[in-house]
Amino acid sequence: MSIPLEPVPALDLPLARALHDRAADHRTEADLLERLQADPGARALVLLGDRVAAAADGSALALVAPATLAATVPLGTPDGAGAAGLWAYLGEHAGTSYLALVLPAPHGGAAGEAPDGGPGGARATEPAPEALGLPAGTTWLGLRRLEGLDELELGLVTEAVALANWHAVHGFCPRCGAATEPVLSGWVRRCPVEDRELYPRTDPAVIMAVVDDEDRLLLGHAAHWPEGRFSTLAGFVEPGESLEQAVRREVAEEARLVVAPDLGDVVYRGSQSWPFPASLMLGFRARVAGTGARPQADEVELTDVRWFTRDGLLAAVEAGEVLLPGHLSIARSLIEEWYGGRLPD
Ligand SMILES: [Zn+2]
């Protein structure tokens, strides 16, 4: 029996539009990083922890020839294990090769930006971008603030931030505790004691636009968010669990609602990386049976959860009573897909 494949367009998600070729086959070239560091046509983006060197308004990355950085940052060994920074190969596009240079987060500046994507507090010990040879006006910005990047740059920076966040917490072998070292152009860490390779990890998380039979949308407010912030429900997939099971469990836990029983009541809509620090967001529509179901916040993760009609959500946003998630998030795309168009900020 053949299965008809109906064309269901998936969500066009901002962090899933990468233009470049990761060209993974190049990663095994022993001299790849060394060669590209000397290539005047190559370009490097620079990270300080999980923040990226970019124009202050978030409209462009500060992409420079790797040799420009060599004057101020030791280039490290060909396998990327530099004392001052870690190099990784990101891929190529239109004849240009791209690298990332990851500098350690400043002491006391824990990885991570301010909770709502803001610039975070001033960090006295962080290097000035100009001192590294980056263009005047360059600043360190978290990925959430880079809404103005083009698709090539967004693809490169999403890959780089995800990879940097993995390196940042895998400096030691989880089995024997030995210090690990980066190999394969920044794509593997190796335990020298066991001769064991560690590969980058991502954590799957489900995020769902939950609707009822009247096509109202369920949005919740998390305890640690700014007042008025509402978004779709979401949560990590647990060990041994399917994606659909995770959707049903999270809706039950966070809103005390039961997702309708048919397989078709949980529909996949698309995915994108969300490296804060290591998530892969898997987006769904889910339907709660009936219209009388009253959501109830769990008072642990969520302190408020409500149904919204389209008119009601628009009015609440326009009145400033509801703040929607940022434009790079899959939550924003799920909400606007349900709404049927762009919503104001
Ligand atoms: Zn080990």
Short mmCIF file of C-alpha atoms and ligand atoms in Angstrom, two decimals:
data_model
loop_
_atom_site.label_atom_id
_atom_site.label_comp_id
_atom_site.label_asym_id
_atom_site.label_seq_id
_atom_site.Cartn_x
_atom_site.Cartn_y
_atom_site.Cartn_z
CA MET A 1 0.00 0.00 0.00
CA SER A 2 1.35 3.40 -0.87
CA ILE A 3 0.96 6.20 1.64
CA PRO A 4 -0.20 9.49 0.12
CA LEU A 5 2.08 12.32 1.12
CA GLU A 6 0.03 15.47 1.46
CA PRO A 7 2.19 18.58 1.11
CA VAL A 8 1.95 20.28 4.49
CA PRO A 9 4.26 23.30 4.50
CA ALA A 10 6.35 23.38 7.65
CA LEU A 11 7.02 26.61 9.51
CA ASP A 12 9.68 28.82 7.95
CA LEU A 13 11.76 29.37 11.07
CA PRO A 14 14.36 32.14 11.36
CA LEU A 15 17.14 30.01 12.88
CA ALA A 16 16.58 27.19 10.37
CA ARG A 17 17.37 29.05 7.14
CA ALA A 18 21.13 28.57 7.01
CA LEU A 19 22.56 29.15 3.56
CA HIS A 20 26.04 27.74 4.07
CA ASP A 21 27.30 24.22 3.49
CA ARG A 22 28.74 22.73 6.69
CA ALA A 23 31.09 20.74 4.43
CA ALA A 24 31.62 18.20 7.19
CA ASP A 25 33.96 16.15 5.02
CA HIS A 26 36.60 18.90 5.41
CA ARG A 27 36.70 18.57 9.19
CA THR A 28 39.01 15.55 9.01
CA GLU A 29 41.71 17.48 7.14
CA ALA A 30 44.54 17.67 9.65
CA ASP A 31 45.71 21.13 8.57
CA LEU A 32 42.30 22.67 7.82
CA LEU A 33 42.23 25.24 10.64
CA GLU A 34 45.88 26.19 10.16
CA ARG A 35 45.38 26.64 6.42
CA LEU A 36 42.22 28.73 6.77
CA GLN A 37 43.74 30.87 9.52
CA ALA A 38 46.28 31.99 6.92
CA ASP A 39 43.77 32.31 4.06
CA PRO A 40 43.05 36.01 3.36
CA GLY A 41 39.75 35.03 1.73
CA ALA A 42 38.44 33.15 4.78
CA ARG A 43 36.24 34.86 7.37
CA ALA A 44 35.99 34.33 11.12
CA LEU A 45 33.32 35.27 13.61
CA VAL A 46 34.39 35.75 17.22
CA LEU A 47 32.54 34.64 20.34
CA LEU A 48 33.18 35.68 23.91
CA GLY A 49 31.54 32.80 25.74
CA ASP A 50 28.13 32.67 24.09
CA ARG A 51 28.08 36.29 22.92
CA VAL A 52 29.12 37.28 19.43
CA ALA A 53 31.12 40.18 18.01
CA ALA A 54 28.57 42.19 16.03
CA ALA A 55 27.47 45.68 15.09
CA ALA A 56 25.90 47.36 18.10
CA ASP A 57 22.44 47.44 16.49
CA GLY A 58 22.54 43.69 15.82
CA SER A 59 22.36 44.16 12.05
CA ALA A 60 25.63 42.41 11.08
CA LEU A 61 28.35 40.15 12.44
CA ALA A 62 31.91 41.42 12.71
CA LEU A 63 33.35 38.94 10.20
CA VAL A 64 37.08 39.40 9.71
CA ALA A 65 39.98 37.61 8.05
CA PRO A 66 41.37 35.14 10.61
CA ALA A 67 44.85 36.59 10.20
CA THR A 68 43.51 39.91 11.56
CA LEU A 69 42.87 38.16 14.85
CA ALA A 70 46.29 36.50 14.81
CA ALA A 71 47.95 39.76 15.76
CA THR A 72 46.19 39.81 19.12
CA VAL A 73 45.02 36.24 19.77
CA PRO A 74 47.41 33.27 19.61
CA LEU A 75 46.21 31.09 16.76
CA GLY A 76 46.66 27.84 18.64
CA THR A 77 47.57 24.49 17.30
CA PRO A 78 46.12 23.03 14.12
CA ASP A 79 43.63 20.94 16.09
CA GLY A 80 42.17 24.07 17.60
CA ALA A 81 43.53 23.69 21.12
CA GLY A 82 44.81 27.23 21.43
CA ALA A 83 45.60 28.56 24.87
CA ALA A 84 43.66 31.78 24.28
CA GLY A 85 40.76 30.52 22.26
CA LEU A 86 39.22 27.62 20.45
CA TRP A 87 38.86 27.55 16.69
CA ALA A 88 36.17 25.63 14.83
CA TYR A 89 35.32 25.18 11.19
CA LEU A 90 31.77 26.26 10.34
CA GLY A 91 31.63 25.52 6.62
CA GLU A 92 31.65 27.39 3.34
CA HIS A 93 29.39 29.52 1.18
CA ALA A 94 29.91 31.01 -2.28
CA GLY A 95 33.61 30.16 -2.23
CA THR A 96 34.29 31.61 1.24
CA SER A 97 35.29 29.43 4.18
CA TYR A 98 34.05 30.37 7.65
CA LEU A 99 35.65 29.80 11.05
CA ALA A 100 34.61 30.58 14.61
CA LEU A 101 37.04 31.74 17.28
CA VAL A 102 35.60 31.07 20.73
CA LEU A 103 37.18 33.04 23.56
CA PRO A 104 36.40 31.95 27.11
CA ALA A 105 33.69 33.90 28.92
CA PRO A 106 35.24 36.50 31.23
CA HIS A 107 35.79 35.49 34.83
CA GLY A 108 32.58 36.05 36.76
CA GLY A 109 30.59 36.44 33.57
CA ALA A 110 28.78 33.15 33.55
CA ALA A 111 27.80 31.94 30.13
CA GLY A 112 24.48 33.44 29.26
CA GLU A 113 23.03 36.84 28.66
CA ALA A 114 20.49 38.64 30.75
CA PRO A 115 17.27 36.59 31.13
CA ASP A 116 15.28 38.49 28.53
CA GLY A 117 18.02 38.68 25.93
CA GLY A 118 19.32 41.98 27.17
CA PRO A 119 22.97 42.94 27.12
CA GLY A 120 23.66 41.72 30.64
CA GLY A 121 25.65 43.59 33.22
CA ALA A 122 28.93 45.31 32.43
CA ARG A 123 31.86 42.94 32.76
CA ALA A 124 35.00 44.72 33.67
CA THR A 125 37.34 41.94 32.62
CA GLU A 126 36.04 41.32 29.10
CA PRO A 127 38.26 42.23 26.16
CA ALA A 128 37.35 45.25 24.05
CA PRO A 129 36.50 44.14 20.50
CA GLU A 130 38.83 46.78 19.03
CA ALA A 131 41.73 45.30 21.01
CA LEU A 132 41.24 42.04 19.09
CA GLY A 133 41.43 43.79 15.75
CA LEU A 134 37.67 43.90 15.23
CA PRO A 135 36.10 46.96 13.55
CA ALA A 136 35.29 50.06 15.59
CA GLY A 137 31.72 49.97 16.89
CA THR A 138 31.74 46.20 17.38
CA THR A 139 30.13 44.94 20.58
CA TRP A 140 29.37 41.58 22.22
CA LEU A 141 25.73 40.56 21.70
CA GLY A 142 23.67 37.50 22.59
CA LEU A 143 22.01 35.62 19.74
CA ARG A 144 18.52 36.82 20.70
CA ARG A 145 19.56 40.39 19.92
CA LEU A 146 20.70 39.59 16.38
CA GLU A 147 17.31 39.86 14.70
CA GLY A 148 18.77 42.04 11.95
CA LEU A 149 21.21 39.49 10.55
CA ASP A 150 20.78 38.05 7.08
CA GLU A 151 20.16 34.33 6.64
CA LEU A 152 23.80 33.47 5.97
CA GLU A 153 24.96 35.18 9.16
CA LEU A 154 22.12 33.79 11.28
CA GLY A 155 22.96 30.27 10.11
CA LEU A 156 26.64 30.69 10.89
CA VAL A 157 26.12 32.23 14.30
CA THR A 158 23.52 29.67 15.40
CA GLU A 159 25.94 26.86 14.57
CA ALA A 160 28.83 28.66 16.29
CA VAL A 161 26.95 29.46 19.51
CA ALA A 162 25.62 25.91 19.81
CA LEU A 163 29.09 24.46 19.28
CA ALA A 164 30.72 26.94 21.69
CA ASN A 165 28.18 26.14 24.41
CA TRP A 166 28.95 22.45 24.07
CA HIS A 167 32.72 22.98 24.33
CA ALA A 168 32.22 25.23 27.36
CA VAL A 169 30.86 22.38 29.50
CA HIS A 170 32.72 19.37 28.11
CA GLY A 171 36.24 20.17 29.19
CA PHE A 172 36.40 16.92 31.16
CA CYS A 173 35.59 13.35 30.24
CA PRO A 174 32.24 12.33 31.80
CA ARG A 175 33.55 8.80 32.45
CA CYS A 176 37.09 9.18 33.80
CA GLY A 177 37.35 12.90 34.52
CA ALA A 178 40.43 13.54 32.37
CA ALA A 179 40.76 16.87 30.60
CA THR A 180 39.50 16.54 27.04
CA GLU A 181 40.96 18.23 23.97
CA PRO A 182 39.28 19.53 20.82
CA VAL A 183 39.99 17.63 17.61
CA LEU A 184 38.45 17.32 14.12
CA SER A 185 38.41 21.07 13.44
CA GLY A 186 36.47 21.76 16.62
CA TRP A 187 33.75 19.13 16.10
CA VAL A 188 34.87 16.44 18.55
CA ARG A 189 36.54 16.40 21.96
CA ARG A 190 38.87 13.56 22.78
CA CYS A 191 39.65 11.93 26.11
CA PRO A 192 43.42 11.24 25.89
CA VAL A 193 43.34 8.67 28.72
CA GLU A 194 40.73 6.40 27.16
CA ASP A 195 41.28 7.46 23.56
CA ARG A 196 37.53 8.10 23.49
CA GLU A 197 35.72 10.64 21.36
CA LEU A 198 32.94 12.90 22.64
CA TYR A 199 30.50 14.40 20.14
CA PRO A 200 28.43 17.59 20.39
CA ARG A 201 25.08 17.15 22.11
CA THR A 202 21.71 18.82 21.68
CA ASP A 203 18.77 18.56 24.06
CA PRO A 204 15.37 18.00 22.38
CA ALA A 205 12.54 20.13 23.70
CA VAL A 206 8.92 20.23 22.55
CA ILE A 207 7.04 23.50 22.19
CA MET A 208 3.39 23.55 21.29
CA ALA A 209 0.61 25.81 20.17
CA VAL A 210 -2.28 24.26 22.08
CA VAL A 211 -5.75 25.04 20.75
CA ASP A 212 -9.29 24.03 21.74
CA ASP A 213 -12.36 23.28 19.62
CA GLU A 214 -13.06 27.02 19.29
CA ASP A 215 -9.50 27.46 17.96
CA ARG A 216 -8.46 29.54 20.95
CA LEU A 217 -4.73 29.50 21.75
CA LEU A 218 -3.26 28.58 25.12
CA LEU A 219 -0.46 30.82 26.38
CA GLY A 220 1.30 30.77 29.72
CA HIS A 221 3.35 33.12 31.86
CA ALA A 222 6.44 31.69 33.56
CA ALA A 223 7.36 32.72 37.07
CA HIS A 224 10.76 34.14 36.08
CA TRP A 225 9.57 36.18 33.07
CA PRO A 226 8.95 39.93 32.99
CA GLU A 227 5.40 40.94 33.84
CA GLY A 228 3.03 40.43 30.91
CA ARG A 229 5.26 38.03 28.96
CA PHE A 230 3.16 35.17 27.56
CA SER A 231 4.27 32.33 25.35
CA THR A 232 3.46 28.81 24.22
CA LEU A 233 4.01 25.88 26.58
CA ALA A 234 7.30 24.02 26.21
CA GLY A 235 9.49 21.50 27.96
CA PHE A 236 12.36 19.09 27.60
CA VAL A 237 11.84 15.59 26.27
CA GLU A 238 12.57 13.10 29.04
CA PRO A 239 14.66 9.94 28.66
CA GLY A 240 12.65 7.10 27.14
CA GLU A 241 9.88 9.40 25.92
CA SER A 242 8.54 10.11 22.43
CA LEU A 243 7.95 13.64 21.19
CA GLU A 244 4.17 13.17 21.21
CA GLN A 245 4.29 11.80 24.76
CA ALA A 246 6.34 14.80 25.81
CA VAL A 247 3.75 17.17 24.31
CA ARG A 248 0.91 15.46 26.19
CA ARG A 249 2.84 15.29 29.47
CA GLU A 250 3.93 18.93 29.41
CA VAL A 251 0.40 20.18 28.65
CA ALA A 252 -0.94 18.04 31.51
CA GLU A 253 1.77 19.16 33.95
CA GLU A 254 1.83 22.86 33.17
CA ALA A 255 -1.85 23.57 32.42
CA ARG A 256 -3.74 20.53 33.78
CA LEU A 257 -5.27 19.96 30.33
CA VAL A 258 -5.61 16.72 28.37
CA VAL A 259 -4.55 16.70 24.72
CA ALA A 260 -7.14 14.90 22.55
CA PRO A 261 -6.38 11.19 22.03
CA ASP A 262 -6.02 10.83 18.25
CA LEU A 263 -2.58 10.74 16.68
CA GLY A 264 -3.70 13.66 14.51
CA ASP A 265 -4.22 15.85 17.57
CA VAL A 266 -0.46 16.39 17.89
CA VAL A 267 0.96 17.70 14.61
CA TYR A 268 4.61 18.46 13.94
CA ARG A 269 5.24 21.97 12.56
CA GLY A 270 9.01 22.35 12.30
CA SER A 271 12.19 22.69 14.33
CA GLN A 272 15.06 25.03 14.96
CA SER A 273 18.16 25.13 17.09
CA TRP A 274 17.86 27.20 20.26
CA PRO A 275 21.34 27.17 21.78
CA PHE A 276 20.46 28.54 25.24
CA PRO A 277 22.45 26.55 25.97
CA ALA A 278 21.80 23.44 23.86
CA SER A 279 18.16 23.01 22.88
CA LEU A 280 16.65 21.77 19.67
CA MET A 281 13.09 23.11 19.68
CA LEU A 282 10.54 20.80 18.04
CA GLY A 283 7.34 22.69 17.32
CA PHE A 284 3.83 21.19 17.37
CA ARG A 285 0.16 22.08 17.18
CA ALA A 286 -1.84 20.18 19.79
CA ARG A 287 -5.60 20.09 20.31
CA VAL A 288 -7.38 19.83 23.61
CA ALA A 289 -10.72 18.05 23.30
CA GLY A 290 -13.79 20.18 23.93
CA THR A 291 -14.18 23.84 24.71
CA GLY A 292 -14.96 23.93 28.40
CA ALA A 293 -11.55 22.87 29.61
CA ARG A 294 -10.18 25.39 32.09
CA PRO A 295 -6.40 25.61 32.18
CA GLN A 296 -4.79 25.72 35.58
CA ALA A 297 -1.22 26.90 36.04
CA ASP A 298 1.05 24.48 37.87
CA GLU A 299 2.37 27.40 40.02
CA VAL A 300 5.85 25.93 39.64
CA GLU A 301 6.94 26.68 36.09
CA LEU A 302 3.87 28.71 35.12
CA THR A 303 2.02 31.18 37.30
CA ASP A 304 -0.68 32.02 34.75
CA VAL A 305 -2.12 30.18 31.76
CA ARG A 306 -5.01 31.40 29.62
CA TRP A 307 -6.97 30.83 26.43
CA PHE A 308 -6.78 33.67 23.89
CA THR A 309 -9.05 34.36 20.93
CA ARG A 310 -7.39 36.10 17.97
CA ASP A 311 -9.15 39.40 18.69
CA GLY A 312 -8.41 39.06 22.37
CA LEU A 313 -4.70 38.47 21.84
CA LEU A 314 -4.36 41.37 19.40
CA ALA A 315 -6.15 43.70 21.81
CA ALA A 316 -3.99 42.56 24.73
CA VAL A 317 -0.78 43.07 22.75
CA GLU A 318 -1.87 46.50 21.51
CA ALA A 319 -2.78 47.51 25.05
CA GLY A 320 0.63 46.43 26.31
CA GLU A 321 -0.93 43.84 28.60
CA VAL A 322 0.71 40.92 26.77
CA LEU A 323 4.34 40.87 25.62
CA LEU A 324 4.99 38.27 22.94
CA PRO A 325 8.24 36.30 22.58
CA GLY A 326 10.97 37.63 20.27
CA HIS A 327 10.97 37.30 16.51
CA LEU A 328 13.77 34.71 16.40
CA SER A 329 11.89 32.28 18.62
CA ILE A 330 9.86 29.33 17.37
CA ALA A 331 7.19 30.38 19.89
CA ARG A 332 6.63 33.60 17.95
CA SER A 333 6.28 31.64 14.70
CA LEU A 334 3.82 29.17 16.25
CA ILE A 335 1.72 32.01 17.67
CA GLU A 336 1.70 33.94 14.38
CA GLU A 337 0.88 30.81 12.39
CA TRP A 338 -2.20 30.31 14.58
CA TYR A 339 -3.06 34.02 14.38
CA GLY A 340 -2.74 34.04 10.60
CA GLY A 341 -0.22 36.85 10.22
CA ARG A 342 2.23 39.12 11.97
CA LEU A 343 1.34 40.49 15.38
CA PRO A 344 2.61 43.84 16.64
CA ASP A 345 5.22 44.00 19.41
ZN ZN B 1 37.97 9.48 29.77
#
